[in-house]
Short mmCIF file of C-alpha atoms and ligand atoms in Angstrom, two decimals:
data_model
loop_
_atom_site.label_atom_id
_atom_site.label_comp_id
_atom_site.label_asym_id
_atom_site.label_seq_id
_atom_site.Cartn_x
_atom_site.Cartn_y
_atom_site.Cartn_z
CA UNK A 16 31.11 241.16 108.90
CA UNK A 17 27.69 241.99 110.42
CA UNK A 18 25.16 239.17 110.49
CA UNK A 19 22.61 239.17 107.67
CA UNK A 20 19.02 240.12 108.35
CA UNK A 21 18.01 236.47 107.75
CA UNK A 22 20.44 235.27 110.39
CA UNK A 23 19.21 237.95 112.79
CA UNK A 24 15.61 236.91 112.29
CA UNK A 25 16.46 233.23 112.69
CA UNK A 26 18.36 233.77 115.91
CA UNK A 27 15.71 236.02 117.41
CA UNK A 28 13.01 233.37 116.70
CA UNK A 29 15.28 230.60 117.94
CA UNK A 30 15.59 232.43 121.24
CA UNK A 31 11.83 232.88 121.56
CA UNK A 32 10.47 230.38 124.13
CA UNK A 33 7.47 229.82 121.84
CA UNK A 34 9.80 228.38 119.19
CA UNK A 35 10.88 225.66 121.63
CA UNK A 36 7.20 224.74 122.06
CA UNK A 37 6.79 224.54 118.29
CA UNK A 38 9.89 222.32 118.02
CA UNK A 39 8.34 220.06 120.71
CA UNK A 40 4.94 220.22 118.95
CA UNK A 41 3.61 221.00 122.40
CA UNK A 42 -0.10 220.32 122.84
CA UNK A 43 0.05 222.28 126.11
CA UNK A 44 0.76 225.41 124.06
CA UNK A 45 -2.42 225.00 121.99
CA UNK A 46 -4.71 227.97 122.47
CA UNK A 47 -1.92 230.20 123.79
CA UNK A 48 -0.48 231.38 120.47
CA UNK A 49 -0.23 230.49 116.77
CA UNK A 50 2.73 230.66 114.45
CA UNK A 51 2.55 231.85 110.86
CA UNK A 52 4.93 231.01 108.01
CA UNK A 53 5.75 233.89 105.63
CA UNK A 54 6.64 231.61 102.71
CA UNK A 55 3.30 229.73 102.75
CA UNK A 56 0.96 232.39 104.17
CA UNK A 57 -0.45 229.82 106.60
CA UNK A 58 -0.66 229.83 110.40
CA UNK A 59 -0.69 226.79 112.69
CA UNK A 60 -1.09 225.74 116.29
CA UNK A 61 2.13 224.76 118.10
CA UNK A 62 1.29 221.06 117.91
CA UNK A 63 0.71 221.02 114.13
CA UNK A 64 2.15 217.77 112.76
CA UNK A 65 3.22 219.41 109.47
CA UNK A 66 6.89 219.79 108.56
CA UNK A 67 8.59 222.48 110.67
CA UNK A 68 9.34 225.79 108.89
CA UNK A 69 12.69 227.53 108.94
CA UNK A 70 12.78 229.85 111.97
CA UNK A 71 13.60 232.92 109.88
CA UNK A 72 10.21 232.54 108.12
CA UNK A 73 8.14 232.35 111.33
CA UNK A 74 5.98 235.06 112.89
CA UNK A 75 4.14 234.53 116.17
CA UNK A 76 0.63 235.81 116.85
CA UNK A 77 -1.43 235.74 120.02
CA UNK A 78 -4.32 234.06 118.21
CA UNK A 79 -5.83 233.27 114.84
CA UNK A 80 -7.68 236.56 114.75
CA UNK A 81 -4.50 238.67 114.69
CA UNK A 82 -2.84 236.23 112.26
CA UNK A 83 -5.77 236.60 109.82
CA UNK A 84 -5.66 240.38 110.25
CA UNK A 85 -2.03 240.21 109.10
CA UNK A 86 -3.13 238.31 105.95
CA UNK A 87 -2.46 234.67 106.95
CA UNK A 88 -4.81 231.71 106.41
CA UNK A 89 -5.51 228.92 108.92
CA UNK A 90 -3.81 225.56 108.31
CA UNK A 91 -6.29 222.92 107.12
CA UNK A 92 -4.36 220.19 108.86
CA UNK A 93 -4.24 221.48 112.45
CA UNK A 94 -7.28 223.81 112.23
CA UNK A 95 -5.76 226.29 114.71
CA UNK A 96 -9.04 228.14 115.30
CA UNK A 97 -10.92 225.10 116.52
CA UNK A 98 -10.61 223.38 119.86
CA UNK A 99 -7.52 221.20 120.02
CA UNK A 100 -7.93 217.42 119.64
CA UNK A 101 -7.03 217.04 123.33
CA UNK A 102 -9.65 219.59 124.33
CA UNK A 103 -12.25 217.92 122.11
CA UNK A 104 -11.46 214.53 123.68
CA UNK A 105 -11.61 215.99 127.17
CA UNK A 106 -15.00 217.53 126.30
CA UNK A 107 -16.28 214.18 125.01
CA UNK A 108 -15.19 212.42 128.20
CA UNK A 109 -16.79 215.14 130.32
CA UNK A 110 -20.02 214.60 128.39
CA UNK A 111 -19.77 210.85 128.95
CA UNK A 112 -19.27 211.42 132.70
CA UNK A 113 -22.36 213.60 132.78
CA UNK A 114 -24.29 210.93 130.90
CA UNK A 115 -23.17 208.23 133.35
CA UNK A 116 -24.14 210.33 136.35
CA UNK A 117 -27.79 210.53 135.23
CA UNK A 118 -28.03 206.86 134.22
CA UNK A 119 -30.17 204.56 136.31
CA UNK A 120 -28.40 201.32 135.54
CA UNK A 121 -24.96 200.29 134.48
CA UNK A 122 -23.60 202.19 131.45
CA UNK A 123 -23.33 200.45 128.10
CA UNK A 124 -19.83 200.87 126.73
CA UNK A 125 -21.24 200.51 123.21
CA UNK A 126 -23.67 203.40 123.71
CA UNK A 127 -21.18 205.70 125.44
CA UNK A 128 -18.57 205.03 122.74
CA UNK A 129 -20.94 205.67 119.88
CA UNK A 130 -22.12 208.92 121.48
CA UNK A 131 -18.48 210.01 121.64
CA UNK A 132 -17.95 208.86 118.03
CA UNK A 133 -15.25 206.39 119.00
CA UNK A 134 -14.76 202.66 118.97
CA UNK A 135 -15.54 201.01 122.33
CA UNK A 136 -11.88 200.10 122.68
CA UNK A 137 -10.64 203.62 122.02
CA UNK A 138 -13.34 205.17 124.21
CA UNK A 139 -12.54 202.85 127.12
CA UNK A 140 -8.85 203.67 126.88
CA UNK A 141 -9.40 207.41 126.62
CA UNK A 142 -11.92 207.41 129.46
CA UNK A 143 -9.50 205.62 131.73
CA UNK A 144 -6.62 207.87 130.72
CA UNK A 145 -8.68 211.00 131.38
CA UNK A 146 -10.49 210.04 134.60
CA UNK A 147 -8.23 207.35 136.03
CA UNK A 148 -11.22 205.00 136.19
CA UNK A 149 -12.96 202.66 133.79
CA UNK A 150 -16.50 203.79 132.81
CA UNK A 151 -17.89 200.99 134.98
CA UNK A 152 -15.80 201.91 138.03
CA UNK A 153 -16.77 205.54 137.50
CA UNK A 154 -20.46 204.63 137.42
CA UNK A 155 -20.04 202.58 140.60
CA UNK A 156 -18.32 205.47 142.36
CA UNK A 157 -21.12 207.84 141.35
CA UNK A 158 -23.78 205.43 142.58
CA UNK A 159 -21.99 204.94 145.86
CA UNK A 160 -21.86 208.68 146.31
CA UNK A 161 -25.58 208.99 145.55
CA UNK A 162 -26.41 206.18 147.96
CA UNK A 163 -24.54 207.86 150.77
CA UNK A 164 -26.50 211.04 150.16
CA UNK A 165 -29.79 209.12 149.96
CA UNK A 166 -29.20 207.06 153.09
CA UNK A 167 -29.42 210.16 155.22
CA UNK A 168 -32.92 211.01 153.97
CA UNK A 169 -34.59 207.89 152.55
CA UNK A 170 -37.24 206.03 154.53
CA UNK A 171 -35.65 202.67 154.02
CA UNK A 172 -32.44 201.20 152.80
CA UNK A 173 -34.35 199.74 149.87
CA UNK A 174 -35.58 203.18 148.79
CA UNK A 175 -32.07 204.53 149.09
CA UNK A 176 -30.58 201.73 147.04
CA UNK A 177 -33.14 202.06 144.24
CA UNK A 178 -32.93 205.87 144.34
CA UNK A 179 -29.18 205.60 143.92
CA UNK A 180 -29.70 203.68 140.68
CA UNK A 181 -29.04 200.12 141.72
CA UNK A 182 -31.21 197.53 139.99
CA UNK A 183 -31.68 195.58 143.19
CA UNK A 184 -30.36 195.55 146.70
CA UNK A 185 -28.46 192.37 145.93
CA UNK A 186 -26.59 194.13 143.15
CA UNK A 187 -25.70 196.87 145.64
CA UNK A 188 -24.23 194.36 148.03
CA UNK A 189 -22.47 192.47 145.29
CA UNK A 190 -20.99 195.69 143.99
CA UNK A 191 -20.01 196.97 147.43
CA UNK A 192 -18.30 193.71 148.09
CA UNK A 193 -16.37 194.02 144.88
CA UNK A 194 -15.60 197.68 145.40
CA UNK A 195 -14.11 197.08 148.80
CA UNK A 196 -12.12 194.10 147.62
CA UNK A 197 -14.11 191.90 149.94
CA UNK A 198 -14.14 188.73 147.95
CA UNK A 199 -15.82 186.07 150.02
CA UNK A 200 -13.13 183.96 151.54
CA UNK A 201 -13.49 180.59 153.06
CA UNK A 202 -12.45 180.08 156.59
CA UNK A 203 -9.94 177.31 156.11
CA UNK A 204 -9.12 176.44 159.68
CA UNK A 205 -10.40 172.92 160.25
CA UNK A 206 -12.20 173.09 156.94
CA UNK A 207 -15.05 175.01 158.54
CA UNK A 208 -16.69 178.00 156.90
CA UNK A 209 -17.95 181.06 158.71
CA UNK A 210 -20.83 182.57 156.86
CA UNK A 211 -21.94 186.04 157.93
CA UNK A 212 -24.99 187.82 156.62
CA UNK A 213 -25.34 191.56 156.99
CA UNK A 214 -27.52 194.52 156.09
CA UNK A 215 -27.15 198.28 156.31
CA UNK A 216 -29.93 200.75 157.07
CA UNK A 217 -30.34 204.32 158.14
CA UNK A 218 -31.20 204.87 161.82
CA UNK A 219 -31.58 207.82 164.14
CA UNK A 220 -27.81 207.83 164.76
CA UNK A 221 -26.73 207.64 161.12
CA UNK A 222 -26.05 204.45 159.18
CA UNK A 223 -26.17 201.11 160.95
CA UNK A 224 -24.73 197.79 159.91
CA UNK A 225 -26.03 194.61 161.54
CA UNK A 226 -24.32 191.27 160.89
CA UNK A 227 -25.27 187.80 161.94
CA UNK A 228 -23.43 184.49 162.06
CA UNK A 229 -24.99 181.09 162.64
CA UNK A 230 -24.61 181.78 166.38
CA UNK A 231 -26.27 185.17 166.56
CA UNK A 232 -25.73 188.88 166.02
CA UNK A 233 -21.96 189.30 165.65
CA UNK A 234 -21.64 192.99 164.75
CA UNK A 235 -23.63 196.18 165.23
CA UNK A 236 -21.70 199.09 163.75
CA UNK A 237 -22.65 202.75 163.63
CA UNK A 238 -21.29 205.46 161.36
CA UNK A 239 -21.92 208.03 158.68
CA UNK A 240 -20.64 206.13 155.66
CA UNK A 241 -22.07 202.70 154.70
CA UNK A 242 -18.93 201.89 152.72
CA UNK A 243 -16.77 202.39 155.81
CA UNK A 244 -19.10 200.19 157.90
CA UNK A 245 -18.65 197.43 155.32
CA UNK A 246 -14.91 197.88 155.48
CA UNK A 247 -15.01 197.58 159.28
CA UNK A 248 -17.01 194.38 159.03
CA UNK A 249 -14.46 193.00 156.62
CA UNK A 250 -11.63 193.97 158.96
CA UNK A 251 -13.42 192.25 161.83
CA UNK A 252 -14.04 189.02 159.89
CA UNK A 253 -11.32 188.91 157.25
CA UNK A 254 -11.80 185.22 156.56
CA UNK A 255 -15.57 185.05 156.62
CA UNK A 256 -17.89 184.65 153.71
CA UNK A 257 -19.82 187.95 153.87
CA UNK A 258 -23.24 188.04 152.27
CA UNK A 259 -25.36 191.16 152.02
CA UNK A 260 -28.90 190.03 152.62
CA UNK A 261 -31.37 192.70 153.47
CA UNK A 262 -34.67 190.91 153.00
CA UNK A 263 -33.88 187.95 155.23
CA UNK A 264 -32.80 190.47 157.80
CA UNK A 265 -35.79 192.71 158.17
CA UNK A 266 -36.87 191.53 161.61
CA UNK A 267 -33.42 191.57 163.16
CA UNK A 268 -32.76 194.98 161.68
CA UNK A 269 -36.02 196.32 163.07
CA UNK A 270 -35.18 194.93 166.52
CA UNK A 271 -31.73 196.52 166.52
CA UNK A 272 -33.04 199.87 165.25
CA UNK A 273 -35.68 199.80 168.00
CA UNK A 274 -32.88 199.20 170.48
CA UNK A 275 -30.95 202.21 169.17
CA UNK A 276 -34.06 204.38 169.47
CA UNK A 277 -34.86 203.06 172.92
CA UNK A 278 -31.94 201.29 174.61
CA UNK A 279 -34.19 200.33 177.54
CA UNK A 280 -35.99 197.86 175.30
CA UNK A 281 -33.02 195.54 175.39
CA UNK A 282 -32.33 193.05 172.61
CA UNK A 283 -33.95 189.63 172.58
CA UNK A 284 -31.74 188.33 169.79
CA UNK A 285 -28.87 185.98 170.58
CA UNK A 286 -25.44 187.55 170.37
CA UNK A 287 -22.34 185.94 168.92
CA UNK A 288 -19.72 187.58 171.11
CA UNK A 289 -16.18 187.01 169.93
CA UNK A 290 -13.24 188.22 171.98
CA UNK A 291 -10.55 187.18 174.37
CA UNK A 292 -11.62 185.75 177.72
CA UNK A 293 -10.77 189.10 179.32
CA UNK A 294 -12.81 191.07 176.78
CA UNK A 295 -15.75 188.73 177.27
CA UNK A 296 -15.68 189.37 181.03
CA UNK A 297 -15.62 193.14 180.48
CA UNK A 298 -18.43 192.97 177.94
CA UNK A 299 -20.55 190.77 180.20
CA UNK A 300 -20.06 193.29 183.01
CA UNK A 301 -21.14 196.04 180.62
CA UNK A 302 -24.36 194.21 179.89
CA UNK A 303 -25.11 194.23 183.61
CA UNK A 304 -25.12 198.04 183.77
CA UNK A 305 -28.82 198.98 183.66
CA UNK A 306 -30.05 201.59 181.18
CA UNK A 307 -29.96 205.11 182.59
CA UNK A 308 -26.95 204.35 184.75
CA UNK A 309 -23.26 204.89 184.09
CA UNK A 310 -20.07 203.46 185.51
CA UNK A 311 -16.43 204.55 185.44
CA UNK A 312 -13.67 202.41 183.94
CA UNK A 313 -12.22 201.97 187.46
CA UNK A 314 -15.57 200.73 188.80
CA UNK A 315 -15.88 198.33 185.91
CA UNK A 316 -12.35 197.02 186.52
CA UNK A 317 -13.20 196.49 190.19
CA UNK A 318 -16.40 194.74 189.22
CA UNK A 319 -14.59 192.08 187.19
CA UNK A 320 -12.14 191.60 190.07
CA UNK A 321 -9.18 193.32 188.40
CA UNK A 322 -9.10 196.81 189.91
CA UNK A 323 -5.63 197.56 188.54
CA UNK A 324 -6.59 196.73 184.94
CA UNK A 325 -8.33 200.06 184.25
CA UNK A 326 -6.55 200.70 180.96
CA UNK A 327 -7.12 197.17 179.70
CA UNK A 328 -10.81 197.56 180.61
CA UNK A 329 -10.95 200.79 178.63
CA UNK A 330 -9.34 199.04 175.64
CA UNK A 331 -11.84 196.19 175.89
CA UNK A 332 -14.71 198.72 175.87
CA UNK A 333 -13.22 200.35 172.78
CA UNK A 334 -12.93 196.95 171.08
CA UNK A 335 -16.66 196.26 171.42
CA UNK A 336 -18.26 195.70 168.01
CA UNK A 337 -21.84 195.28 169.19
CA UNK A 338 -22.95 198.87 169.60
CA UNK A 339 -25.70 199.45 172.21
CA UNK A 340 -26.36 195.68 172.57
CA UNK A 341 -23.18 195.67 174.66
CA UNK A 342 -23.67 199.11 176.20
CA UNK A 343 -20.12 200.43 176.29
CA UNK A 344 -21.69 203.89 176.01
CA UNK A 345 -22.59 203.56 179.71
CA UNK A 346 -18.96 203.82 180.77
CA UNK A 347 -17.68 207.31 181.48
CA UNK A 348 -14.70 208.88 183.21
CA UNK A 349 -14.55 209.04 186.99
CA UNK A 350 -14.96 212.83 186.83
CA UNK A 351 -18.19 212.44 184.85
CA UNK A 352 -16.68 213.31 181.46
CA UNK A 353 -18.01 211.16 178.64
CA UNK A 354 -14.56 209.94 177.56
CA UNK A 355 -14.26 208.31 174.15
CA UNK A 356 -16.70 206.24 172.14
CA UNK A 357 -15.88 204.03 169.22
CA UNK A 358 -18.81 205.42 167.21
CA UNK A 359 -18.32 209.08 168.11
CA UNK A 360 -19.00 211.17 171.19
CA UNK A 361 -22.16 212.71 169.74
CA UNK A 362 -23.73 209.24 169.46
CA UNK A 363 -22.67 208.37 173.02
CA UNK A 364 -24.23 211.57 174.28
CA UNK A 365 -27.45 210.94 172.32
CA UNK A 366 -27.76 207.39 173.68
CA UNK A 367 -27.20 208.44 177.29
CA UNK A 368 -29.74 211.23 176.91
CA UNK A 369 -32.34 208.79 175.53
CA UNK A 370 -31.84 206.47 178.49
CA UNK A 371 -32.03 209.34 180.94
CA UNK A 372 -35.31 210.57 179.53
CA UNK A 373 -37.03 207.23 179.19
ZN1 LIG B 10 -0.96 223.35 110.82
#
């Protein structure tokens, strides 16, 4: 007996991949097609929560327009001609992100949620689900990004910090500390506590971080990204209590920036040089190389009385964390090539050129 026309219709719909999406109430299929039901005269999006029709009664259409042309009416429950709930939520979160990116201060969850027409709890959850970040973390990331852009052009670190939307420089440092997971940690050995203050500023070679312990300047780091400089400081002093303190630091910062601009000036500030005995000998020898002169690693090794320790000398130069104050940029290869530089070859080249010309 040949199959009935109803059975034929049912099996042809059942084999249609769109029917599988309807059975799954797929939200991913929203906007790609609609299905209409002959018995009710209504068409729906694939994700419509209404009771599923029998497959033999279903007709697929590319969109609501063609379904209406065939005489069907849109479902009032899933409103197939409007944006899907997921799309509407994504749009609301996109709007919230745009709002946050133009804010000066921290975003108010209450305000963002009410703009999106949601409860703060629901908004927070949806925001995190959509962006992977909480609204607060998102705002912090945006501000960090802005600060990095500003640092390259602003006249002072303070301008950059305020331009980037921080309320105060202390809130920047507090936030950076939090962002990098650098919770101040006490130095437990012997019950003593190492407290290190630091500040970051723009200089002619990019961003500069200067840090100071009770003993003296303990780090001068150069780079493009202030956040990475902070991370390096944290790596260098994992147990120290790090405190961002720009105001108390103005004079030291000015002295170090002057040194970067003109290495011949030298640095009058005391240095807190931490390293192995071998590193300290190498670094001391580096400080004896006058500005405008260079030395090879082999010459430096000979100078400290260990002519065979050329590679160890090179490693000690690379481990220097007091840029320019310990002038490791004055060491080059025997053949005159610049060799490496912890803070980038372009900076090494620029420093040597400055010394040459002065
Ligand atoms: Zn529907």
